[in-house]
CSV table of C-alpha atoms and ligand atoms in Angstrom, one decimal:
chain,number,residue,atom,x,y,z
W,1,MET,CA,0.2,0.1,0.1
W,2,LYS,CA,1.6,3.4,-0.4
W,3,ILE,CA,2.1,5.0,2.4
W,4,THR,CA,1.2,9.0,2.8
W,5,ILE,CA,2.3,12.1,5.0
W,6,LYS,CA,-0.7,11.6,7.3
W,7,ASP,CA,0.3,7.9,8.2
W,8,ILE,CA,3.8,8.9,8.6
W,9,ALA,CA,2.7,11.7,11.2
W,10,LYS,CA,0.3,9.2,12.9
W,11,GLU,CA,3.2,6.7,13.2
W,12,ALA,CA,6.0,9.7,14.8
W,13,ASN,CA,3.1,11.2,16.6
W,14,VAL,CA,3.4,14.4,15.3
W,15,SER,CA,1.9,16.6,12.9
W,16,VAL,CA,1.3,16.3,9.1
W,17,THR,CA,2.8,19.7,9.1
W,18,THR,CA,5.8,18.7,10.7
W,19,VAL,CA,6.1,15.9,8.6
W,20,SER,CA,6.1,17.8,5.4
W,21,LEU,CA,8.4,20.9,6.6
W,22,VAL,CA,11.2,17.9,7.7
W,23,LEU,CA,10.8,16.1,4.1
W,24,ASN,CA,11.2,18.8,2.5
W,25,HIS,CA,14.2,20.1,4.3
W,26,LYS,CA,12.7,23.3,5.2
W,27,PRO,CA,13.5,25.3,8.6
W,28,CYS,CA,11.1,24.1,11.3
W,29,ARG,CA,11.3,23.8,15.1
W,30,VAL,CA,11.9,20.5,15.9
W,31,ALA,CA,14.1,18.2,18.1
W,32,GLN,CA,16.7,16.9,16.1
W,33,GLU,CA,15.6,13.1,17.6
W,34,THR,CA,11.9,13.7,16.1
W,35,ARG,CA,13.4,14.8,12.7
W,36,ASP,CA,16.3,11.6,12.4
W,37,ASN,CA,13.1,9.6,13.4
W,38,ILE,CA,10.7,11.0,10.7
W,39,MET,CA,13.1,10.3,8.2
W,40,ALA,CA,13.9,6.8,9.3
W,41,ILE,CA,10.0,6.0,9.4
W,42,ALA,CA,10.0,7.2,6.0
W,43,LYS,CA,12.7,5.9,4.5
W,44,LYS,CA,10.8,2.4,6.0
W,45,HIS,CA,8.2,2.6,4.2
W,46,HIS,CA,9.8,3.7,1.1
W,47,TYR,CA,8.0,6.8,1.1
W,48,ARG,CA,8.5,9.2,-2.2
W,49,VAL,CA,7.1,12.5,-2.2
W,50,ASN,CA,3.8,12.6,-4.4
W,51,GLN,CA,4.7,16.0,-6.6
W,52,SER,CA,1.6,16.1,-8.3
W,53,ALA,CA,-0.2,16.3,-4.9
W,54,ARG,CA,2.2,18.6,-3.5
W,55,SER,CA,1.9,20.9,-6.6
W,56,LEU,CA,-1.4,21.5,-5.7
W,57,VAL,CA,-0.3,23.3,-2.7
W,58,THR,CA,2.5,25.1,-4.3
W,59,LYS,CA,1.4,26.1,-7.4
W,60,GLU,CA,4.6,24.1,-8.8
W,61,SER,CA,4.7,21.2,-11.1
W,62,LYS,CA,8.8,21.3,-10.6
W,63,LEU,CA,8.4,19.8,-14.4
W,64,LEU,CA,9.8,21.4,-17.7
W,65,GLY,CA,9.1,20.7,-21.2
W,66,LEU,CA,11.3,20.5,-24.1
W,67,ILE,CA,10.2,20.6,-27.6
W,68,ILE,CA,12.9,19.8,-30.2
W,69,PRO,CA,12.7,19.0,-34.8
W,70,ASP,CA,14.5,16.0,-34.7
W,71,ILE,CA,16.0,13.8,-31.6
W,72,GLU,CA,17.9,10.9,-34.0
W,73,ASN,CA,19.9,14.7,-35.0
W,74,ILE,CA,23.0,14.5,-32.6
W,75,PHE,CA,22.8,18.2,-32.5
W,76,PHE,CA,19.4,18.0,-31.2
W,77,SER,CA,20.1,14.5,-28.7
W,78,SER,CA,23.3,16.5,-27.4
W,79,LEU,CA,20.9,19.5,-26.4
W,80,SER,CA,18.4,17.5,-24.7
W,81,LYS,CA,20.8,15.6,-22.7
W,82,ASN,CA,22.6,18.6,-21.4
W,83,ILE,CA,19.2,20.3,-21.0
W,84,GLU,CA,18.0,17.5,-18.9
W,85,GLU,CA,21.2,16.9,-16.8
W,86,TYR,CA,21.2,21.0,-15.9
W,87,CYS,CA,17.3,21.0,-14.6
W,88,ARG,CA,17.8,18.0,-12.9
W,89,LYS,CA,20.5,19.1,-10.7
W,90,ASN,CA,18.1,22.2,-10.3
W,91,GLY,CA,14.7,20.3,-9.3
W,92,TYR,CA,13.0,20.0,-11.9
W,93,ALA,CA,12.2,17.1,-14.3
W,94,LEU,CA,11.9,17.3,-18.3
W,95,MET,CA,9.5,15.9,-20.6
W,96,ILE,CA,11.4,15.8,-23.8
W,97,MET,CA,8.9,16.0,-26.9
W,98,ASN,CA,10.1,15.4,-30.6
W,99,THR,CA,8.0,17.2,-33.5
W,100,ASN,CA,9.9,15.7,-36.5
W,101,ASP,CA,10.2,19.3,-37.6
W,102,LYS,CA,6.4,19.6,-38.4
W,103,ALA,CA,4.7,22.5,-37.3
W,104,SER,CA,1.3,20.3,-36.3
W,105,ASP,CA,3.3,18.7,-33.9
W,106,ASP,CA,4.9,21.6,-32.5
W,107,LEU,CA,1.6,23.6,-31.7
W,108,MET,CA,0.0,20.2,-30.5
W,109,LEU,CA,3.0,19.6,-28.2
W,110,LEU,CA,2.8,23.0,-26.9
W,111,ASP,CA,-0.6,22.8,-25.4
W,112,LEU,CA,0.2,19.3,-24.3
W,113,LEU,CA,3.1,20.3,-21.9
W,114,VAL,CA,1.0,23.3,-20.8
W,115,SER,CA,-2.4,21.2,-20.3
W,116,ARG,CA,0.7,18.8,-18.2
W,117,GLY,CA,1.6,21.4,-16.1
W,118,VAL,CA,5.0,22.1,-16.8
W,119,ASP,CA,6.3,25.8,-15.3
W,120,GLY,CA,8.1,26.6,-18.3
W,121,LEU,CA,9.2,25.4,-21.6
W,122,PHE,CA,12.4,25.5,-23.9
W,123,ILE,CA,11.5,25.1,-28.1
W,124,THR,CA,13.4,24.6,-30.8
W,125,VAL,CA,10.7,25.3,-33.7
W,126,SER,CA,10.3,23.0,-37.1
W,127,ASN,CA,11.9,23.9,-39.7
W,128,GLU,CA,7.9,23.8,-40.8
W,129,SER,CA,7.1,26.6,-38.4
W,130,PHE,CA,8.4,28.9,-40.7
W,131,GLU,CA,6.9,28.3,-43.3
W,132,ASP,CA,3.5,29.3,-41.9
W,133,ALA,CA,4.8,31.4,-39.2
W,134,LYS,CA,1.5,33.0,-37.7
W,135,GLN,CA,-0.1,30.5,-36.1
W,136,MET,CA,3.0,29.4,-34.4
W,137,GLN,CA,3.7,32.6,-33.4
W,138,GLU,CA,0.1,33.5,-31.5
W,139,ALA,CA,0.6,30.1,-30.0
W,140,LEU,CA,4.0,31.4,-28.2
W,141,LYS,CA,2.2,34.7,-27.7
W,142,ASN,CA,-0.3,33.2,-25.7
W,143,LEU,CA,1.6,31.2,-23.6
W,144,THR,CA,0.6,32.0,-19.6
W,145,ILE,CA,4.1,30.7,-19.0
W,146,PRO,CA,7.8,31.2,-19.4
W,147,TYR,CA,9.3,30.1,-22.3
W,148,VAL,CA,12.9,29.9,-24.0
W,149,MET,CA,13.4,29.3,-28.4
W,150,ILE,CA,16.9,27.6,-28.8
W,151,ASP,CA,18.7,27.8,-31.8
W,152,ARG,CA,15.9,28.9,-34.4
W,153,PHE,CA,13.6,31.8,-33.2
W,154,TYR,CA,11.3,34.5,-34.8
W,155,PRO,CA,12.7,37.9,-35.0
W,156,GLU,CA,8.8,39.3,-35.4
W,157,ILE,CA,8.0,38.3,-31.7
W,158,ASN,CA,9.9,39.3,-28.0
W,159,SER,CA,10.4,36.0,-26.6
W,160,ASN,CA,13.6,34.8,-24.8
W,161,ARG,CA,16.0,33.4,-27.3
W,162,VAL,CA,19.4,31.6,-27.2
W,163,TYR,CA,21.4,30.8,-30.2
W,164,PHE,CA,24.5,31.2,-32.1
W,165,ASP,CA,25.8,33.7,-34.9
W,166,ASN,CA,25.1,31.7,-37.8
W,167,GLU,CA,26.5,34.3,-40.3
W,168,LYS,CA,30.0,34.5,-38.2
W,169,GLY,CA,30.1,30.8,-38.3
W,170,VAL,CA,29.6,30.6,-41.8
W,171,PHE,CA,32.3,33.5,-42.5
W,172,LEU,CA,34.5,31.5,-40.3
W,173,ALA,CA,34.8,28.6,-42.8
W,174,ILE,CA,34.5,30.7,-45.9
W,175,GLN,CA,37.5,32.5,-44.5
W,176,HIS,CA,39.7,29.1,-43.9
W,177,PHE,CA,38.5,27.8,-47.4
W,178,VAL,CA,40.1,31.1,-48.6
W,179,GLU,CA,42.9,31.0,-46.8
W,180,ARG,CA,44.3,27.9,-48.2
W,181,GLY,CA,44.0,28.7,-51.4
W,182,HIS,CA,40.5,28.0,-52.4
W,183,THR,CA,38.0,29.9,-55.0
W,184,LYS,CA,35.3,27.1,-56.5
W,185,ILE,CA,33.6,27.1,-53.3
W,186,ALA,CA,29.8,25.3,-53.1
W,187,CYS,CA,27.2,25.6,-50.2
W,188,ILE,CA,24.8,23.2,-49.2
W,189,GLY,CA,22.4,25.3,-47.6
W,190,GLY,CA,19.7,25.1,-44.5
W,191,PRO,CA,15.4,25.3,-45.3
W,192,GLU,CA,15.5,28.4,-46.4
W,193,SER,CA,12.0,29.2,-45.0
W,194,SER,CA,13.9,29.0,-41.3
W,195,LYS,CA,15.9,31.7,-40.1
W,196,ASN,CA,18.8,29.7,-38.5
W,197,GLY,CA,19.4,28.0,-42.1
W,198,SER,CA,18.4,31.1,-44.7
W,199,SER,CA,20.8,32.9,-42.2
W,200,ARG,CA,23.7,30.2,-42.9
W,201,THR,CA,23.0,30.4,-46.5
W,202,ILE,CA,23.3,34.3,-46.6
W,203,GLY,CA,26.3,34.2,-44.4
W,204,TYR,CA,28.0,32.1,-46.9
W,205,LYS,CA,26.6,34.9,-50.1
W,206,LYS,CA,28.0,37.2,-47.8
W,207,ALA,CA,31.4,35.6,-46.8
W,208,MET,CA,31.8,35.1,-50.8
W,209,GLN,CA,31.5,38.6,-52.0
W,210,TYR,CA,33.9,39.9,-48.9
W,211,PHE,CA,36.7,38.0,-50.4
W,212,HIS,CA,35.5,38.9,-54.0
W,213,LEU,CA,34.7,35.3,-55.0
W,214,PRO,CA,31.7,34.0,-57.7
W,215,ILE,CA,28.7,33.1,-56.4
W,216,LYS,CA,27.4,30.7,-59.0
W,217,PRO,CA,24.1,29.5,-58.6
W,218,GLU,CA,25.1,25.7,-59.3
W,219,TYR,CA,27.5,26.6,-56.5
W,220,ILE,CA,24.3,26.5,-54.0
W,221,GLU,CA,21.8,23.4,-53.1
W,222,ILE,CA,19.7,23.8,-50.4
W,223,GLY,CA,18.8,21.0,-48.3
W,224,ASP,CA,16.9,20.0,-45.3
W,225,TYR,CA,19.3,19.8,-42.3
W,226,ARG,CA,18.7,15.5,-42.5
W,227,TYR,CA,21.1,13.2,-44.2
W,228,HIS,CA,19.7,12.2,-47.7
W,229,SER,CA,19.1,15.9,-48.6
W,230,GLY,CA,23.4,15.8,-48.2
W,231,TYR,CA,23.4,12.9,-50.6
W,232,GLU,CA,21.2,14.2,-53.2
W,233,ALA,CA,23.0,17.8,-52.9
W,234,GLY,CA,26.3,16.0,-53.6
W,235,GLN,CA,24.9,14.2,-56.5
W,236,LYS,CA,24.6,17.6,-58.0
W,237,LEU,CA,27.6,19.6,-56.8
W,238,ILE,CA,30.0,17.2,-58.2
W,239,GLN,CA,28.5,17.6,-62.0
W,240,THR,CA,30.2,21.2,-61.4
W,241,ASP,CA,33.5,22.2,-60.8
W,242,ALA,CA,33.3,23.0,-57.3
W,243,GLU,CA,36.4,22.1,-55.0
W,244,ALA,CA,35.5,22.9,-51.5
W,245,ILE,CA,32.0,22.7,-50.1
W,246,PHE,CA,30.7,24.0,-47.0
W,247,VAL,CA,27.5,22.1,-45.7
W,248,SER,CA,25.6,24.1,-43.2
W,249,ASN,CA,25.0,20.9,-40.6
W,250,ASP,CA,26.5,17.5,-40.0
W,251,MET,CA,23.8,14.8,-40.9
W,252,MET,CA,23.9,16.6,-44.4
W,253,THR,CA,27.6,16.2,-44.6
W,254,LEU,CA,27.5,12.7,-43.4
W,255,GLY,CA,25.0,12.0,-46.6
W,256,LEU,CA,27.8,14.3,-48.8
W,257,ILE,CA,30.4,12.1,-47.7
W,258,LYS,CA,28.4,9.2,-48.1
W,259,CYS,CA,27.9,10.4,-52.0
W,260,LEU,CA,31.7,11.4,-52.3
W,261,SER,CA,32.3,7.4,-51.2
W,262,GLU,CA,30.1,6.2,-54.2
W,263,HIS,CA,31.9,7.7,-56.7
W,264,GLN,CA,35.6,7.3,-55.2
W,265,LEU,CA,36.0,10.8,-54.4
W,266,ARG,CA,38.9,11.3,-51.6
W,267,ILE,CA,38.7,13.9,-48.7
W,268,PRO,CA,40.2,16.7,-48.9
W,269,GLU,CA,42.5,15.1,-51.9
W,270,ASP,CA,39.3,15.8,-54.4
W,271,TYR,CA,36.7,18.1,-52.0
W,272,SER,CA,37.6,19.8,-49.4
W,273,ILE,CA,34.5,19.9,-46.9
W,274,ILE,CA,33.6,22.4,-43.7
W,275,SER,CA,30.3,21.4,-42.1
W,276,TYR,CA,28.6,22.8,-39.1
W,277,ASP,CA,27.9,21.4,-35.7
W,278,ASN,CA,31.3,19.9,-35.5
W,279,LEU,CA,29.5,16.8,-33.8
W,280,LEU,CA,31.1,13.8,-36.3
W,281,TYR,CA,34.4,13.7,-34.5
W,282,PRO,CA,33.8,10.4,-32.3
W,283,TYR,CA,32.2,8.3,-35.2
W,284,MET,CA,34.4,9.9,-38.2
W,285,GLN,CA,36.7,7.7,-40.0
W,286,GLY,CA,39.7,8.7,-42.0
W,287,SER,CA,39.9,12.6,-42.4
W,288,GLU,CA,38.4,14.3,-39.3
W,289,ILE,CA,35.6,17.3,-40.9
W,290,THR,CA,36.3,20.9,-40.2
W,291,SER,CA,33.6,22.0,-38.9
W,292,VAL,CA,31.5,25.5,-37.0
W,293,ASP,CA,31.7,24.2,-33.6
W,294,GLN,CA,28.0,25.2,-31.8
W,295,ASN,CA,29.2,24.5,-28.1
W,296,VAL,CA,25.8,22.6,-27.8
W,297,LYS,CA,26.2,22.3,-23.4
W,298,LYS,CA,26.8,25.9,-23.5
W,299,LEU,CA,23.7,26.7,-25.7
W,300,ALA,CA,21.6,24.7,-22.9
W,301,ILE,CA,23.4,26.0,-20.2
W,302,GLU,CA,22.5,29.3,-21.1
W,303,SER,CA,18.8,28.5,-22.0
W,304,CYS,CA,18.2,26.6,-18.9
W,305,LYS,CA,19.9,29.7,-16.6
W,306,VAL,CA,17.6,32.1,-18.7
W,307,LEU,CA,14.2,30.0,-17.9
W,308,LEU,CA,14.6,29.6,-14.5
W,309,SER,CA,15.8,32.8,-13.9
W,310,HIS,CA,12.5,33.9,-15.4
W,311,ILE,CA,9.9,31.0,-13.7
W,312,GLU,CA,12.2,32.6,-10.5
W,313,ASN,CA,10.8,36.5,-12.0
W,314,GLU,CA,8.3,36.5,-14.7
W,315,ASP,CA,8.3,40.1,-14.7
W,316,LEU,CA,11.4,39.8,-15.9
W,317,PRO,CA,12.4,41.9,-19.8
W,318,CYS,CA,12.9,39.1,-22.5
W,319,GLU,CA,16.8,38.5,-23.0
W,320,ASP,CA,18.3,37.6,-26.0
W,321,VAL,CA,21.3,35.7,-25.6
W,322,ARG,CA,23.7,35.4,-28.9
W,323,LEU,CA,26.5,32.9,-28.4
W,324,GLU,CA,29.9,33.1,-30.7
W,325,PRO,CA,30.9,29.6,-32.9
W,326,HIS,CA,34.3,28.6,-33.6
W,327,LEU,CA,36.2,27.5,-36.4
W,328,ILE,CA,37.5,23.8,-35.2
W,329,ILE,CA,40.1,23.1,-38.1
W,330,LYS,CA,40.7,19.2,-38.7
W,331,ASP,CA,42.2,18.0,-41.6
W,332,SER,CA,39.3,18.1,-44.9
W,333,VAL,CA,40.4,21.1,-46.0
W,334,GLN,CA,43.6,20.9,-48.4
W,335,PHE,CA,46.0,23.7,-48.8
W,336,LYS,CA,45.8,24.3,-52.7
W,337,LYS,CA,48.7,24.1,-54.7
M,1,RIB,O1,21.6,19.8,-37.4
M,1,RIB,C1,20.3,20.6,-36.8
M,1,RIB,C2,20.8,21.9,-37.0
M,1,RIB,O2,19.5,22.7,-36.8
M,1,RIB,C3,21.7,22.5,-36.5
M,1,RIB,O3,23.2,23.1,-37.0
M,1,RIB,C4,21.0,23.3,-35.5
M,1,RIB,O4,21.9,24.8,-35.6
M,1,RIB,C5,19.8,23.5,-35.4
M,1,RIB,O5,19.3,24.7,-36.3
C-alpha cells in the first residue's frame, strides 16, 4: 500500500505539517531526534514525495518541457541531454518531445505540455513552423508560462532566445577555405524558410562577396538538415567545377560523405569539406572534418539559466543571448597548390 504523509505523522506522533517540513528540508522548530525519527519512518516505508499532490499546494510542478524538431539528429540529442542534466540538478524533471520538424506537432505539443502543468518550456521550432509562422507565433504569444526559444527563433516576436551567430559561423568557414587557397566554394544550405537555415546561406553569400569570389547558382544546393538531402546535394555538386563544399550541418555532411565515397572521391584530396555543428568527430573514420562548433553544452546551460530566472521572476524582460561559434580545424581542407 502506498504510504502517505498522514501515515508517517501518525507513526511518528507528530503533525502532518511537521512531517512535510522535515521531508522537504524546510526550516522548522523540531528536535533533531524527532527529525531523525521522521526520516527513518519515511525510509522504512520507501516513501516518495507525491509531486502532483504537492504541486496543488505549491502551484509549482517542478516539471519543464522541451520541444525539439529531430531527436535523431546528434545536435538535438546532445542538446536534450545537456538540458536534462542541468534541469535535474536544479530540482526539475524534463519532458522531452520530438516534432519530427512538423509544425502541427509544434502546436499540439505546446498545448500538451501546458496542460500537463509544466512550469516553463524550451522550444526549437520545426523548420515547417517558419513556412506558416503566424499560427506558431500566436501560440507562443498566448503562452501563460515562461519559455525560451533555442537556436531558432522568430525575430518578429518578443521572446527569450538563446542562439549562435550563424552568419559569423559561416564566415569563419569560408575564410578558412580562402586562407588555404580555395576559390571554387559551393554551399549545401539549410531550409530556406527557417531563420537558422537561411542565415547560413546568407552568411555564405556575404562571405563570398567579402572575399570577391563568384557566387555561382550551381554552387548552391538547399537541403533540409537531414542525411538524404546532403547525399542528393552532393550528387549535383560533383557535376560542377566546385572544389570545396561548405555544409550547413553535420547530418547533411554525413550524406555528402556517402555520396563522395560512392564515387571514389576522397576528402580532402578531391573535395575539401567544412561542416557545421562539430559533432561528428567521435564517429569519423579517416579524415576528421573541419567544422563550425556550436558549443551545445553552453547553449543548453545558457538556455536553462534564462528559463529558470524567468520562472523565479516572471517580470524580467525578455533576454536575447547570442553566442559565438568557433571553427575547429581538422584535416578535411587541403592547401590548394
Ligand atoms: O543539425 C541541426 C541544425 O539545426 C543545427 O545546426 C542547429 O543549428 C539546428 O538549428
